[in-house]
mmCIF file of C-alpha atoms in Angstrom:
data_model
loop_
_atom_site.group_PDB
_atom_site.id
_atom_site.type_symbol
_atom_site.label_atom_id
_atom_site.label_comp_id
_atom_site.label_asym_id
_atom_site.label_seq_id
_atom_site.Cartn_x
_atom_site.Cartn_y
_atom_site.Cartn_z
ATOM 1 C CA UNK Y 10 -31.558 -9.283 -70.497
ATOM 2 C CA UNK Y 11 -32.312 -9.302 -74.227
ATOM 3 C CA UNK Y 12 -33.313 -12.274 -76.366
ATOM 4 C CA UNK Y 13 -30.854 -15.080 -77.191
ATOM 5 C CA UNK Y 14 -29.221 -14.703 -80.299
ATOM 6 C CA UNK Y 15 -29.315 -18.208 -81.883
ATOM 7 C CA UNK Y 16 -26.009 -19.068 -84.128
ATOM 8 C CA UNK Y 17 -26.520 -21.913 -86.619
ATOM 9 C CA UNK Y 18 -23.809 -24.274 -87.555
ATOM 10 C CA UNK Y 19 -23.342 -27.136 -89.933
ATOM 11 C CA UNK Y 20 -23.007 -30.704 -89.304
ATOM 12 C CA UNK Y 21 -20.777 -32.677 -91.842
ATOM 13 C CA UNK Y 22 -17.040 -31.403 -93.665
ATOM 14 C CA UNK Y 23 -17.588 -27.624 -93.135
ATOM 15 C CA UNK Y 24 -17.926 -27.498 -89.411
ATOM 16 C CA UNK Y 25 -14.358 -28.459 -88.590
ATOM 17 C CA UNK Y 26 -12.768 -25.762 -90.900
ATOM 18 C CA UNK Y 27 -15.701 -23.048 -89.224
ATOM 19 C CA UNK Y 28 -14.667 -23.562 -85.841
ATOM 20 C CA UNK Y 29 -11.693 -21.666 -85.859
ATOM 21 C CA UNK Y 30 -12.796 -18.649 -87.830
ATOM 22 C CA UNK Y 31 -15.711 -18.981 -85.160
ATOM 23 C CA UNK Y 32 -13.560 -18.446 -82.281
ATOM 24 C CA UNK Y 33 -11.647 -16.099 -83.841
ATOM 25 C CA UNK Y 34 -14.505 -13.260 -84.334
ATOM 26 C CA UNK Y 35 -15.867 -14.120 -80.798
ATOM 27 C CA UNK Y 36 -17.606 -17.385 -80.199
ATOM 28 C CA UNK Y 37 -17.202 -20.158 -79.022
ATOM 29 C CA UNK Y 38 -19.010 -23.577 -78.011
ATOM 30 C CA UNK Y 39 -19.291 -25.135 -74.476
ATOM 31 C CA UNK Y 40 -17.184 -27.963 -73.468
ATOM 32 C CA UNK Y 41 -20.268 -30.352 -74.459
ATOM 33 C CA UNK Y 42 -20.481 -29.249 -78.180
ATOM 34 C CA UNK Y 43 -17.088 -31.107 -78.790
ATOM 35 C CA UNK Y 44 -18.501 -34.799 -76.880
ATOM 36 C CA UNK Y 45 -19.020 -36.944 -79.513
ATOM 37 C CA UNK Y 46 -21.008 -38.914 -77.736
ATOM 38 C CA UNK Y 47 -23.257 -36.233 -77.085
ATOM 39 C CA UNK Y 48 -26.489 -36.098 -78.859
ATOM 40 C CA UNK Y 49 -27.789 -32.614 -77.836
ATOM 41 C CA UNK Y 50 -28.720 -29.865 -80.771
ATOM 42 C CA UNK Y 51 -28.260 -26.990 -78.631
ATOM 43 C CA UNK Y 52 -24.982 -25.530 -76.825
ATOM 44 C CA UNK Y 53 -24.292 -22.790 -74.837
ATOM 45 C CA UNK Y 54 -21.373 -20.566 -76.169
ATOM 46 C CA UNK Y 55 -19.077 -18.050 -74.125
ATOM 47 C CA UNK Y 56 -21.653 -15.320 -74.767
ATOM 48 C CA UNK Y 57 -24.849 -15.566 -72.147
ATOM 49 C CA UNK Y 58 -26.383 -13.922 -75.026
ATOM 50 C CA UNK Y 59 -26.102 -16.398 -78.004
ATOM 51 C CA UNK Y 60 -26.669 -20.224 -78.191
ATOM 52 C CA UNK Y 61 -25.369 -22.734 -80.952
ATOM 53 C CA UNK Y 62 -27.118 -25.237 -83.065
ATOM 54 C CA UNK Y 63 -25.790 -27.942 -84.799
ATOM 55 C CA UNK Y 64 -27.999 -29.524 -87.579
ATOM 56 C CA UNK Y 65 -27.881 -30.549 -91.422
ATOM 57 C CA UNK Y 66 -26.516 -27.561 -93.574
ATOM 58 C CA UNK Y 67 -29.852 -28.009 -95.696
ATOM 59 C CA UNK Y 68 -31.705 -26.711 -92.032
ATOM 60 C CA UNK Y 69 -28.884 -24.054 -91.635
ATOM 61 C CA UNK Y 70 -30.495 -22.178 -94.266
ATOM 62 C CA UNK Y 71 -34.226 -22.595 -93.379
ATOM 63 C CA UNK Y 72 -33.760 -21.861 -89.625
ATOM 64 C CA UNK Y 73 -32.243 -18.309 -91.245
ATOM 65 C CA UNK Y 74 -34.387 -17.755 -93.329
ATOM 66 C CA UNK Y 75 -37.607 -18.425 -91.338
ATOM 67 C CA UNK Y 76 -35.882 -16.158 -88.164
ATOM 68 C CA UNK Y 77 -35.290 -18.796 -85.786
ATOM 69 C CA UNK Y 78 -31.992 -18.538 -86.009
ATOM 70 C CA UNK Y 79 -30.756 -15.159 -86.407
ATOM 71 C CA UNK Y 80 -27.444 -16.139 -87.707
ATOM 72 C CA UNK Y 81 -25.529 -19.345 -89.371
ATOM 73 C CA UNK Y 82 -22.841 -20.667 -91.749
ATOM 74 C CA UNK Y 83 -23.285 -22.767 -94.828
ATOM 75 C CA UNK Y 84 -22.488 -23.794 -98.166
ATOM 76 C CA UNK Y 85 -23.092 -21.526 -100.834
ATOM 77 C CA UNK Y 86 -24.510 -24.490 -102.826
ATOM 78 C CA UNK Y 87 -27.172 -24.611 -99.815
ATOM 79 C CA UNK Y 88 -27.939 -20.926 -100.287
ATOM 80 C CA UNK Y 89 -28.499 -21.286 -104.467
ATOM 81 C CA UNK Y 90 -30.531 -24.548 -103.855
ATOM 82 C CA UNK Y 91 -33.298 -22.599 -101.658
ATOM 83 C CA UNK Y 92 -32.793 -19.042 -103.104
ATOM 84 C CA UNK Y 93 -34.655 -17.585 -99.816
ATOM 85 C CA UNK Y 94 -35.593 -14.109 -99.928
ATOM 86 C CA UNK Y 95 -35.024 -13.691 -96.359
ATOM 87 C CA UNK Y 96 -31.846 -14.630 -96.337
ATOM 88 C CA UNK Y 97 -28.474 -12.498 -96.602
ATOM 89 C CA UNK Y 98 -25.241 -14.194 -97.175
ATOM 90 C CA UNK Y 99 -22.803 -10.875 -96.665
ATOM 91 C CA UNK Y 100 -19.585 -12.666 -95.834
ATOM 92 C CA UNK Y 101 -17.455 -15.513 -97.853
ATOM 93 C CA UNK Y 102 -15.523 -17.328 -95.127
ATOM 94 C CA UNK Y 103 -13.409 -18.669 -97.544
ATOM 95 C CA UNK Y 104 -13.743 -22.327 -95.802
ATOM 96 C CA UNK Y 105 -15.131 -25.243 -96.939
ATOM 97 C CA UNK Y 106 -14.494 -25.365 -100.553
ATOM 98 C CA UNK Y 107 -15.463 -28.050 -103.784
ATOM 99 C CA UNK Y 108 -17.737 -27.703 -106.386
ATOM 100 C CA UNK Y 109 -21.105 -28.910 -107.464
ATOM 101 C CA UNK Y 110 -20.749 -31.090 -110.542
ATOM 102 C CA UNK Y 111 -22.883 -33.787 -112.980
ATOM 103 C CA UNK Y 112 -21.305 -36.710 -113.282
ATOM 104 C CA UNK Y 113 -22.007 -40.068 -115.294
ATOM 105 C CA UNK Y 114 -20.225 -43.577 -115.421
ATOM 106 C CA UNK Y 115 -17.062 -43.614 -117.712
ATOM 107 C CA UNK Y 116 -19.007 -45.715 -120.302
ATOM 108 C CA UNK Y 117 -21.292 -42.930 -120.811
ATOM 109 C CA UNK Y 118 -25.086 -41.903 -119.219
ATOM 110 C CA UNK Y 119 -27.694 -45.206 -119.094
ATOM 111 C CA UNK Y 120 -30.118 -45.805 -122.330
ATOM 112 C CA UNK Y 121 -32.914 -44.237 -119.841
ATOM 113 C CA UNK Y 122 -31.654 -40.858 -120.772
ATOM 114 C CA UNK Y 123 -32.717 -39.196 -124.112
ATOM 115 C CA UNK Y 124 -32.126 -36.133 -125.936
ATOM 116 C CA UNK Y 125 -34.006 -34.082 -124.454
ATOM 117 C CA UNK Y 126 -34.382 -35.747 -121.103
ATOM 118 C CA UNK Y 127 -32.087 -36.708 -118.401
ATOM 119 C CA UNK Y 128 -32.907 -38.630 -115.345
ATOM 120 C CA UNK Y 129 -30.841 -37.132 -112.345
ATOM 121 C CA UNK Y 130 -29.986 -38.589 -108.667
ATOM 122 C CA UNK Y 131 -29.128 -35.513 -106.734
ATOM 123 C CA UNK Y 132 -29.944 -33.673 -103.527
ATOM 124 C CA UNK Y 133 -29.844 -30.572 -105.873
ATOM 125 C CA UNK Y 134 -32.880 -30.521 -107.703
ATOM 126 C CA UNK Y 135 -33.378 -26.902 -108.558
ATOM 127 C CA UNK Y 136 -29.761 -26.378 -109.215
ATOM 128 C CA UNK Y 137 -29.841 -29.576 -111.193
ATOM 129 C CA UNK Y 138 -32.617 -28.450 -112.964
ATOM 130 C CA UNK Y 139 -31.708 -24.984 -113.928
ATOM 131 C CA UNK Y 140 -28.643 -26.441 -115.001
ATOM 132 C CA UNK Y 141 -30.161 -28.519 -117.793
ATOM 133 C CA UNK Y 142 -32.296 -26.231 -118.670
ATOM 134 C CA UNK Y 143 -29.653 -23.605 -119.676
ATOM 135 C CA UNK Y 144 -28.716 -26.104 -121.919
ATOM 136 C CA UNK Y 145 -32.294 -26.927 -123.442
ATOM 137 C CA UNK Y 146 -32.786 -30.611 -121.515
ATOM 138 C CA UNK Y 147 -35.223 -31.088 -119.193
ATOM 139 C CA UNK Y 148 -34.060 -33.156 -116.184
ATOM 140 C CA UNK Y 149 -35.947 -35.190 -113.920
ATOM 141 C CA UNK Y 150 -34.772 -35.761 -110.601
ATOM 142 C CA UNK Y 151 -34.146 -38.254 -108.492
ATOM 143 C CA UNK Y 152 -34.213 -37.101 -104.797
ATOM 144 C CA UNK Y 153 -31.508 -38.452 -102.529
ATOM 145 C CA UNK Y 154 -29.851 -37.466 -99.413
ATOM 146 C CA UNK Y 155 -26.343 -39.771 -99.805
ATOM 147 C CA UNK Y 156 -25.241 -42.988 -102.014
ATOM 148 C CA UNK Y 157 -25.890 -41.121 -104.820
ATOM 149 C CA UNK Y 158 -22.675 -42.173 -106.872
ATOM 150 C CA UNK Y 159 -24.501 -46.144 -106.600
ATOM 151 C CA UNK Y 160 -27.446 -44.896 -108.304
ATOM 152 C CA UNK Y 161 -26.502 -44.826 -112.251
ATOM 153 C CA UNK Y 162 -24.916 -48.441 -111.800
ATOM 154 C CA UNK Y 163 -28.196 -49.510 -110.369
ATOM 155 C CA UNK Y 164 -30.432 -48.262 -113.095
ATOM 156 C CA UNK Y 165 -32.162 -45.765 -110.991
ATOM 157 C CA UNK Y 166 -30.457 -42.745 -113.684
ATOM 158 C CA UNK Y 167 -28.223 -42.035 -115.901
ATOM 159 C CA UNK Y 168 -26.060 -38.798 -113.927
ATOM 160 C CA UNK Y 169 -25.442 -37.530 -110.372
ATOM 161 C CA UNK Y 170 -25.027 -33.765 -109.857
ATOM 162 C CA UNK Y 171 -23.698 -34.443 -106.337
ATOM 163 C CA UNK Y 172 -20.356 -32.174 -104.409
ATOM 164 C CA UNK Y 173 -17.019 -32.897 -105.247
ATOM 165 C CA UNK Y 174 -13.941 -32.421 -103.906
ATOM 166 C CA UNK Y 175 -11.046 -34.795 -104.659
ATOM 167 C CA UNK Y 176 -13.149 -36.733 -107.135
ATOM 168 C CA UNK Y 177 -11.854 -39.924 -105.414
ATOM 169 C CA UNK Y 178 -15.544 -40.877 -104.517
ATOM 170 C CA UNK Y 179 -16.712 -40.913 -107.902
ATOM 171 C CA UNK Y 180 -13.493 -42.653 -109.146
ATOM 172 C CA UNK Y 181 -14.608 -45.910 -106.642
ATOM 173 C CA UNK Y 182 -17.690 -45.948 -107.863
ATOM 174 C CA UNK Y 183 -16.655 -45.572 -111.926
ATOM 175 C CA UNK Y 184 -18.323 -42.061 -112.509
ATOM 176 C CA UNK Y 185 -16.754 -39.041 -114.115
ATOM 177 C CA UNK Y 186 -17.183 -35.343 -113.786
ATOM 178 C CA UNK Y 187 -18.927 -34.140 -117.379
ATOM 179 C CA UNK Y 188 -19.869 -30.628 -116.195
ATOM 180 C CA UNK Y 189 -19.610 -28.519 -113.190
ATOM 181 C CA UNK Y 190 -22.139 -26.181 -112.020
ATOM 182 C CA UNK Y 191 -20.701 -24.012 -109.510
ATOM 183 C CA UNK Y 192 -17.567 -23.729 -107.135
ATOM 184 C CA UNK Y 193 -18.745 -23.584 -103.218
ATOM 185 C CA UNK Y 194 -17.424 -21.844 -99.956
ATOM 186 C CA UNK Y 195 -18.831 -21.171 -96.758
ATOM 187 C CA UNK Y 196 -20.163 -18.058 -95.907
ATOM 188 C CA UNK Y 197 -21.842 -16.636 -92.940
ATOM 189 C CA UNK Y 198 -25.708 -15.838 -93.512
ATOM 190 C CA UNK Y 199 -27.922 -13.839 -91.549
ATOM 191 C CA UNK Y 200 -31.605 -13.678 -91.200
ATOM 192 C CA UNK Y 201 -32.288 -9.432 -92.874
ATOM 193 C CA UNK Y 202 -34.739 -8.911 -90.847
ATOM 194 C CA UNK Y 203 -32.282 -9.477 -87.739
ATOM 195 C CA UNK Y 204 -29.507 -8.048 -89.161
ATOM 196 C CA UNK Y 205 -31.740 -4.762 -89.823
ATOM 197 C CA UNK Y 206 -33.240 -4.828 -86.527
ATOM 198 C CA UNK Y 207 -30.845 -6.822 -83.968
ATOM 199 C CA UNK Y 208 -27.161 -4.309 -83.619
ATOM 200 C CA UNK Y 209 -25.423 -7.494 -82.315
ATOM 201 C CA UNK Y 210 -25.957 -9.322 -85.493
ATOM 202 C CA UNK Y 211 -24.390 -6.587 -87.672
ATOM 203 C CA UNK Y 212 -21.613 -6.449 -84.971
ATOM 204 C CA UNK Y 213 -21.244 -10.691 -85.745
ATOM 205 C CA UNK Y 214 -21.146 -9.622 -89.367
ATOM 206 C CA UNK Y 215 -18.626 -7.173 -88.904
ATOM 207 C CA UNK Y 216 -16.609 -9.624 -86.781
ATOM 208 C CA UNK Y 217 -16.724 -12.592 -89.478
ATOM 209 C CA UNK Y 218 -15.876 -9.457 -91.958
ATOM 210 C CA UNK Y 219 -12.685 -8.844 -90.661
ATOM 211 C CA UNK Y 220 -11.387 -11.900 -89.765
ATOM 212 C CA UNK Y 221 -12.143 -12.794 -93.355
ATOM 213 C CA UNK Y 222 -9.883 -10.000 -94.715
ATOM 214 C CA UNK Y 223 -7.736 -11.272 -92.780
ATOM 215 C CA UNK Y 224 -7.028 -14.511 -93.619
ATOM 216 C CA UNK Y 225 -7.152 -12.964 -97.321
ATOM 217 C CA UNK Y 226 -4.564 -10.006 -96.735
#
């Protein structure tokens, strides 16, 4: 029987739109996957040959990239934050979307910031950074995981470069959207060494390919 393929999948606002494309090019979790009360990481799919695991998007892309999974889906801000060499994103699923912005409180960015120096809350830091630097400002960040629209009225900085997608979020919390950085889908990534190697994962890409044109036609 040949190795278990091992399919990757995001907790958090992209899994419920990947689901259904999921099923539609061939896989599909066990029963358990959908108990909430279940705390497991791994499921068994329809396929004896491929398994499912769940964990942050940020791991998506490093259990890729580093061949333990073969296969996965994720934010395309995820796959410009880590820029991973081993990692092949040939598919735009056309889920998931918002946009990766800096934003500041409506009065304007704290006194910390200068002219040539911003202080940034943001699980983004190399996007944040390359950001400002295309603009001649160096920016310091701030690493967070969540909360970050509390941070400027707390003193901690003076922006967020955080995901947005109604903007409601940073409304409540009296930021607004100076600058975006990037717009962000889903897209199905593959580990190249796998896809090169492995003819069911080019067979999953193919899948995911056509269901994608699909939904596009």
């Amino acid at each position: 029987m040949p190795t278990q393929l091992t399919f990757a999948i995001p907790k958090g606002r992209i899994l419920d739109e990947a689901l259904p494309v999921m099923a539609r090019a061939g896989v599909v979790p066990e029963d358990a996957f959908h108990d909430k009360s279940n705390r497991s990481l791994t499921f068994a799919t329809n396929r004896d040959d491929m398994r499912l695991i769940r964990v942050r998007a940020f791991d998506v892309a490093t259990f890729v990239a580093h061949g333990a999974a073969q296969i996965g889906i994720v934010g395309s801000d995820v796959i410009e934050e880590f820029d991973y060499a081993d990692l092949y994103a040939p598919v735009d699923l056309d889920i998931g979307h918002c946009h990766l912005s800096v934003a500041e409180p409506k009065n304007g960015a704290a006194s910390i910031d200068g002219a040539s120096h911003v202080r940034v809350a943001t699980k983004y830091p190399s996007l944040t950074r390359r950001h400002f630097e295309a603009q001649g400002i160096q920016a310091e960040c701030v690493k967070l995981n969540g909360a970050m629209e509390i941070a400027p009225s707390l003193g901690m900085c003076g922006r967020i470069v955080d995901l947005v997608s109604s903007g409601q979020t940073l409304r409540d919390n009296g930021l607004v959207e100076t600058s975006k950085i990037m717009d962000i889908s889903a897209r199905l990534i593959v580990n190249r060494a796998a896809l090169k190697t492995d003819p069911r994962v080019a067979a999953l890409v193919e899948a995911f390919r056509a269901e994608a044109e699909r939904e596009a036609a």
